[in-house]
mmCIF file of C-alpha atoms in Angstrom:
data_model
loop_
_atom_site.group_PDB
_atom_site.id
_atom_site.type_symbol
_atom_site.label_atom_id
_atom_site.label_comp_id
_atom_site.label_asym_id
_atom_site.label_seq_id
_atom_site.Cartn_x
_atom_site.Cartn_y
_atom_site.Cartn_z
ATOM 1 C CA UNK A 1 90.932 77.330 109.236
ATOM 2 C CA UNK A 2 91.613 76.449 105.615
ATOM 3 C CA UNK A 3 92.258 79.853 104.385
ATOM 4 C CA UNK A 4 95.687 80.246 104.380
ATOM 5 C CA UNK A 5 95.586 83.875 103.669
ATOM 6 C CA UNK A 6 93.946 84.643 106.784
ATOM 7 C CA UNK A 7 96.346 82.660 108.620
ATOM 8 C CA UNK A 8 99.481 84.581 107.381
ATOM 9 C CA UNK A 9 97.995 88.170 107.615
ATOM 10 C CA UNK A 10 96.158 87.672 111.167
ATOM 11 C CA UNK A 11 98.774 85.664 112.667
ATOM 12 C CA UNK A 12 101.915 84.356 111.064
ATOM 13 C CA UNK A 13 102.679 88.145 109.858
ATOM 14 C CA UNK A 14 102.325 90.290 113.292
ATOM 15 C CA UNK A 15 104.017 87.929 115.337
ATOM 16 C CA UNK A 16 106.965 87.952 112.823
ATOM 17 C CA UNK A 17 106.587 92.051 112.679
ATOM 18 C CA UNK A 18 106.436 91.885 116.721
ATOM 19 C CA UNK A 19 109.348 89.603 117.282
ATOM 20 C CA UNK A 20 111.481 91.150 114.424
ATOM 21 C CA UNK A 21 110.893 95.634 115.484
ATOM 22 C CA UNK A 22 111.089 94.303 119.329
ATOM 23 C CA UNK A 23 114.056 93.104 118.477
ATOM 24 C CA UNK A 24 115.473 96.013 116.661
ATOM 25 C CA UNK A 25 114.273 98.978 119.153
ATOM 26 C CA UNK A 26 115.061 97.410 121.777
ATOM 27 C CA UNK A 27 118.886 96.660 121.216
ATOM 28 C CA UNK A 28 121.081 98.740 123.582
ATOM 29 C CA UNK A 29 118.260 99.225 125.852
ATOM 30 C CA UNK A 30 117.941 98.655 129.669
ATOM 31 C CA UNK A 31 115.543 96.698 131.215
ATOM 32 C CA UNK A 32 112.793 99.114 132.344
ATOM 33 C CA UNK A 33 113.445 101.157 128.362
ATOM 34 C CA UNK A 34 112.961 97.772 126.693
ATOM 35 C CA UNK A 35 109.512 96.719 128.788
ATOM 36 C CA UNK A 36 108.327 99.681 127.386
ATOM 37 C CA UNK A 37 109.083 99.340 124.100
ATOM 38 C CA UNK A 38 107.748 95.929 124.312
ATOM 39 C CA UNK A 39 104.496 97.307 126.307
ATOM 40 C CA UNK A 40 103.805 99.681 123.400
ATOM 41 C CA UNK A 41 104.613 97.300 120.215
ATOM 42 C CA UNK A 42 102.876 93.890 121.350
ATOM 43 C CA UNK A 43 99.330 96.180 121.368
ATOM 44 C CA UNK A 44 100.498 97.918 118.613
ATOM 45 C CA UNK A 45 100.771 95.873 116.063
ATOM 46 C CA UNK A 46 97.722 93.782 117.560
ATOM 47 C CA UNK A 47 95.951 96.638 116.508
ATOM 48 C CA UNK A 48 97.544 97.138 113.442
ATOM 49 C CA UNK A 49 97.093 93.852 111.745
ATOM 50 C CA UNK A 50 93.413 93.338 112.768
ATOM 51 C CA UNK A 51 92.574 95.967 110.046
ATOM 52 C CA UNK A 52 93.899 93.391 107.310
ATOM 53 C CA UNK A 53 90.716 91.187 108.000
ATOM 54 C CA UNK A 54 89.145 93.858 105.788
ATOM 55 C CA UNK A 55 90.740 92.306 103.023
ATOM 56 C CA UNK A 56 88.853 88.701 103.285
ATOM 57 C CA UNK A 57 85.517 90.381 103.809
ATOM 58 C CA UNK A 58 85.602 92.081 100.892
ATOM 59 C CA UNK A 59 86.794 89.337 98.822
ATOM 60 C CA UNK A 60 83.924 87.537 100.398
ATOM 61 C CA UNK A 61 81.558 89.855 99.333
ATOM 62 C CA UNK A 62 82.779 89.893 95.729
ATOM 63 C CA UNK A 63 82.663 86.495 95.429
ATOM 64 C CA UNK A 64 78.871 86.244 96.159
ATOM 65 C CA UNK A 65 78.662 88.917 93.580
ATOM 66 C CA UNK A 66 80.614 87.610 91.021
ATOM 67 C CA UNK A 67 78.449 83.773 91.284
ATOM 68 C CA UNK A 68 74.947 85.769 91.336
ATOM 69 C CA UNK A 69 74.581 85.334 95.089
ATOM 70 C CA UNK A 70 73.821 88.914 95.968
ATOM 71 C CA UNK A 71 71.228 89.569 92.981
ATOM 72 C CA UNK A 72 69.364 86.115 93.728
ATOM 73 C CA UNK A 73 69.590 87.206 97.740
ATOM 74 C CA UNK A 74 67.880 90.357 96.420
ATOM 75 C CA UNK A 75 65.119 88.471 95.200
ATOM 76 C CA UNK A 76 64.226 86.986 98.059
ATOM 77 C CA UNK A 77 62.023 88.225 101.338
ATOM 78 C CA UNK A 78 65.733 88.409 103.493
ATOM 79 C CA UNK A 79 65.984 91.980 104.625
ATOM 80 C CA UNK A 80 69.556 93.668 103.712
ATOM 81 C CA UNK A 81 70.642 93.762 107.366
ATOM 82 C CA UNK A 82 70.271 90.159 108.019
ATOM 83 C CA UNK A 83 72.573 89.213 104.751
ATOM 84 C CA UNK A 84 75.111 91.906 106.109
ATOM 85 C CA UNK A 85 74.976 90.339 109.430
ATOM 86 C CA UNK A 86 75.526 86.663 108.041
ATOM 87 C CA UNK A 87 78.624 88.572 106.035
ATOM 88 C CA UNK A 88 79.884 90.690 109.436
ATOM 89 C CA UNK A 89 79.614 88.098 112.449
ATOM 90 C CA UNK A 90 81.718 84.767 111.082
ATOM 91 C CA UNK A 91 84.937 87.569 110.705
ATOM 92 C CA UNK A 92 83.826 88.917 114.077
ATOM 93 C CA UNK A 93 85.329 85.490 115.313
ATOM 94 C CA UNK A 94 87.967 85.341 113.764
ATOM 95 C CA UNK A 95 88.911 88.775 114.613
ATOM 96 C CA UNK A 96 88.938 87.733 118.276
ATOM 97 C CA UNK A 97 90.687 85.461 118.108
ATOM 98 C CA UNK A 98 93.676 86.601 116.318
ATOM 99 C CA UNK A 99 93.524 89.424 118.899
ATOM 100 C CA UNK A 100 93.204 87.091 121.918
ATOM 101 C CA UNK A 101 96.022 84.488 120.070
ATOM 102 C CA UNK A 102 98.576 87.911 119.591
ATOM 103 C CA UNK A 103 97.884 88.964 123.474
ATOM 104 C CA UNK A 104 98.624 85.732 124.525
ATOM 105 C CA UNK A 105 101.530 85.530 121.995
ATOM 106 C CA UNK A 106 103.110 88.833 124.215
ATOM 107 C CA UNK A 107 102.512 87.045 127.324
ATOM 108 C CA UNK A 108 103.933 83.878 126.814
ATOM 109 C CA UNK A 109 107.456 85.502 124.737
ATOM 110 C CA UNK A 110 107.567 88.286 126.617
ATOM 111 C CA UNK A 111 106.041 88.368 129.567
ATOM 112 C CA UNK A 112 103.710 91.552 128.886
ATOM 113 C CA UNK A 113 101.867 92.385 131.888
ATOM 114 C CA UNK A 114 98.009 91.779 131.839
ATOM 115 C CA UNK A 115 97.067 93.862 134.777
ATOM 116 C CA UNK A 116 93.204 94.280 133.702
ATOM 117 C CA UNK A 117 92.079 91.118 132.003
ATOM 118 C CA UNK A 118 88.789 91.975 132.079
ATOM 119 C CA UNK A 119 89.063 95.480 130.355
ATOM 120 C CA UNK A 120 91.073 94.011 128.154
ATOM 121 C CA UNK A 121 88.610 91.213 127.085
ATOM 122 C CA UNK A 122 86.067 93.921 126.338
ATOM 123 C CA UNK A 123 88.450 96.266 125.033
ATOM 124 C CA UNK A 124 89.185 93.090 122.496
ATOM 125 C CA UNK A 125 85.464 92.957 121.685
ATOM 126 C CA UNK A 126 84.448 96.688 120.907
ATOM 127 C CA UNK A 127 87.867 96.402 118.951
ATOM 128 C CA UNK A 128 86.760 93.686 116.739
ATOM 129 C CA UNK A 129 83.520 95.042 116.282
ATOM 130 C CA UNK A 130 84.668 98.299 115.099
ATOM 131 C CA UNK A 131 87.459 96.635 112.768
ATOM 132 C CA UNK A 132 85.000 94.058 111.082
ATOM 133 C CA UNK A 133 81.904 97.264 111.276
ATOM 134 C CA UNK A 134 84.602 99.346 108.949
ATOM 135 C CA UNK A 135 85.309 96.213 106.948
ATOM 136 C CA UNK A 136 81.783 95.436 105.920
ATOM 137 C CA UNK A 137 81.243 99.328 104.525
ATOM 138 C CA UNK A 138 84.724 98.956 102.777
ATOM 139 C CA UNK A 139 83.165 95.391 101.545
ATOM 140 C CA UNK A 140 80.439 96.756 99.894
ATOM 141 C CA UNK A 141 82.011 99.717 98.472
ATOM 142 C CA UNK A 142 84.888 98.286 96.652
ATOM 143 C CA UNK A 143 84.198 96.837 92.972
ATOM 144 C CA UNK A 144 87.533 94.942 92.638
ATOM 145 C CA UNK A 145 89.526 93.191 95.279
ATOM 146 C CA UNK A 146 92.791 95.114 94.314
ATOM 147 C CA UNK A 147 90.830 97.854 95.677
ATOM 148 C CA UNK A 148 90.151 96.612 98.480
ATOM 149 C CA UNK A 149 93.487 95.409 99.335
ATOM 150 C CA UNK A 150 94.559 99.111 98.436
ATOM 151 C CA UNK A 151 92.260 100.551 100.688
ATOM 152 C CA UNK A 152 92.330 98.398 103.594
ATOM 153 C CA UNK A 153 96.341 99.544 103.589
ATOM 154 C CA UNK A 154 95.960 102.628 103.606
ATOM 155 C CA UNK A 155 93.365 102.216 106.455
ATOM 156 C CA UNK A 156 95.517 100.118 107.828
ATOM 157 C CA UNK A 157 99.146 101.429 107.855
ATOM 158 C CA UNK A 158 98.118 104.696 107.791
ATOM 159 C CA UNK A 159 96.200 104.684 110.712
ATOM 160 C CA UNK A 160 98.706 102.588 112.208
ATOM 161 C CA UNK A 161 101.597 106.007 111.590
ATOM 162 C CA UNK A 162 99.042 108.728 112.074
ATOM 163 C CA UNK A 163 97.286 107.078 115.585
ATOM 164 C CA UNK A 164 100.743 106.223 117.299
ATOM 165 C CA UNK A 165 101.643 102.682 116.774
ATOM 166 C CA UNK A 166 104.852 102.772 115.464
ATOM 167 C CA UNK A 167 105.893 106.220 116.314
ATOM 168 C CA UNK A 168 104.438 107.390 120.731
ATOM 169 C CA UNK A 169 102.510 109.833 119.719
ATOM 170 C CA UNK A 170 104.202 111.662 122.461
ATOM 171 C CA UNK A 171 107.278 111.870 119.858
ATOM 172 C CA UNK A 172 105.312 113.352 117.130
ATOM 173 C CA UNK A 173 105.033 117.136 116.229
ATOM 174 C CA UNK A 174 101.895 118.479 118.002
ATOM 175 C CA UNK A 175 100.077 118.901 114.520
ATOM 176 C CA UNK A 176 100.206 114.848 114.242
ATOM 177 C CA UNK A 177 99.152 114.349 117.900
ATOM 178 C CA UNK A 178 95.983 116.215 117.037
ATOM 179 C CA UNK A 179 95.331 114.629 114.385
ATOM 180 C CA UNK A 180 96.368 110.828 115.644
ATOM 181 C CA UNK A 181 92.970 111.530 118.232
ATOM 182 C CA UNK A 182 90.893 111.172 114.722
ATOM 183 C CA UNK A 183 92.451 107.715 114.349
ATOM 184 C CA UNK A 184 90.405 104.636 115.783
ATOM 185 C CA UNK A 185 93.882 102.776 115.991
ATOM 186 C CA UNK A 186 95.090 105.747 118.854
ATOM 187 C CA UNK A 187 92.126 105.156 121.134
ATOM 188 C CA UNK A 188 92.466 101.274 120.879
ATOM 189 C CA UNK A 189 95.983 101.255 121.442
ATOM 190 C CA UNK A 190 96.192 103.652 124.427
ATOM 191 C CA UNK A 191 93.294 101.573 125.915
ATOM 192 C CA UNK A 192 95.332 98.332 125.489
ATOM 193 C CA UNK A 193 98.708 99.848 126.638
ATOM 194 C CA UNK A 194 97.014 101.383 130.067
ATOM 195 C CA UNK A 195 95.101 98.039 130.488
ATOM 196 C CA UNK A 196 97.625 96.130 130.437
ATOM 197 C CA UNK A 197 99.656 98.348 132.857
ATOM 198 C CA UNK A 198 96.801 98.201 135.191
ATOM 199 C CA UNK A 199 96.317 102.016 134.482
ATOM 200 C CA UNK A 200 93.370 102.062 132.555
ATOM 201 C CA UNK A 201 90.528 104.209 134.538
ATOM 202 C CA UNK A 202 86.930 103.743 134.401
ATOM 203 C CA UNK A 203 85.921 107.229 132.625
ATOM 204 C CA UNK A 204 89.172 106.720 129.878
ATOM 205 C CA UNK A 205 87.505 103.224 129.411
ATOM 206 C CA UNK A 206 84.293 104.853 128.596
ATOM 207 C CA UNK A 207 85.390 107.344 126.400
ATOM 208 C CA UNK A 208 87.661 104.707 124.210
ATOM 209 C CA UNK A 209 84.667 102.008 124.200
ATOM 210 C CA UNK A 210 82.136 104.881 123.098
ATOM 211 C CA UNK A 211 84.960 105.652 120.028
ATOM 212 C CA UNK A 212 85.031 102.402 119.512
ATOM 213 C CA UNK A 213 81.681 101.465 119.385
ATOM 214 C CA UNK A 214 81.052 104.781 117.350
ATOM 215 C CA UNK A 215 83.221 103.857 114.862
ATOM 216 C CA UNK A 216 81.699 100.278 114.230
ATOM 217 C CA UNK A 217 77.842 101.383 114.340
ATOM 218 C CA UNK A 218 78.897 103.896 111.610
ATOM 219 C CA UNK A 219 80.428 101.171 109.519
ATOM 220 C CA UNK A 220 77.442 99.540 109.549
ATOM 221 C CA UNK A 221 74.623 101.954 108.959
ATOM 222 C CA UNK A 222 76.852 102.845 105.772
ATOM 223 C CA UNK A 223 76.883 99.318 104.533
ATOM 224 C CA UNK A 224 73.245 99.078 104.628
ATOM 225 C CA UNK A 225 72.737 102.143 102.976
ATOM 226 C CA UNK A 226 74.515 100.225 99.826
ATOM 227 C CA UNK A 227 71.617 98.518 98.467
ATOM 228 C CA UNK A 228 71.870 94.778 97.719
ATOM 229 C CA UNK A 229 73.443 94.460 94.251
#
């Protein structure tokens, strides 16, 4: 609550991005055009700004390791999981809550629909799992935070081109739409869009919680293969 920099990039910055490019694409529009533009950017750029969390956990990390926290942790008995796991589950929170705040955000301006809560509730969870799970190996990589700020955009707003949020991917030349089924941010965002149209089926579920999921487990086996510095 008292870091303002979270405040700004989790929720003062996508709800200005949201109001300002629903604005702009959907001038000149008719009704049923512009509830689809606004169907596919209020997800969109839910999913897009959650990667920016990665930016506080690694600052977070680098802090412990510039005050001696991480070599005197090392020290000690406590296994390298459980320090990761005191690192990974406070931005876990927070992460779900932007999420939930931006959803609700959609509803209340613009009257998205929210056919499937409950998919989308879960959807919200494997999402912030795999977000924060990337963040923590990105934390513990990164020596400076101007790296990490670097990286997490490129993560970030690359992802966010490549897997379809500010371009359908349906629009993009075929070699992109391959490669936009690489992107974690293409999975989560067609999982939001068809859950929220009431679309979403049981088996696509699956398949984008299991990507999902993936993704997150990976980014934490890789931070614990970082030793403890």
């Amino acid at each position: 609550m008292q870091d303002r920099g979270i405040w700004f990039w989790a929720i003062i910055l996508p709800i200005i991005f949201t109001v300002l490019f629903i604005s702009v694409f959907t001038s000149g529009l008719n009704e049923t055009e512009s509830r689809q533009v606004i169907l596919s950017i209020v997800p969109g750029y839910t999913v897009m700004f959650v990667f920016f969390i990665m930016i506080s956990m690694a600052e977070s990390l680098l802090k412990d390791q510039k005050i001696g926290m991480v070599a005197r942790i090392a020290s000690t008995p406590l296994s390298n999981h459980f320090y990761l796991l005191g690192k990974w589950i406070p931005y876990m929170y927070i992460v779900f809550i932007q999420i939930v705040i931006l959803l609700l955000f959609g509803k209340a301006v613009y009257d998205v629909p929210m056919e499937q809560p409950l998919l989308l509730m879960m959807l919200a969870i494997f999402l912030t799992f795999m977000v924060t799970g990337i963040g923590l190996a990105l934390s513990v990589m990164v020596k400076t935070t101007n790296m990490g700020i670097a990286l997490t955009q490129v993560i970030a707003l690359g992802g966010a081109l490549l897997g379809g949020l500010w371009v359908p991917v349906d629009m993009m030349p075929e070699f992109l739409q391959a490669v936009s089924r690489f992107m974690p941010q293409y999975w989560a965002h067609q999982g939001f869009q068809d859950a929220m149209a009431g679309t979403l089926k049981m088996a696509d579920f699956m398949k984008v919680s299991l990507v999902l999921l993936g993704i997150g487990v990976a980014g934490f086996i890789l931070a614990l293969l970082r030793p403890k510095q």
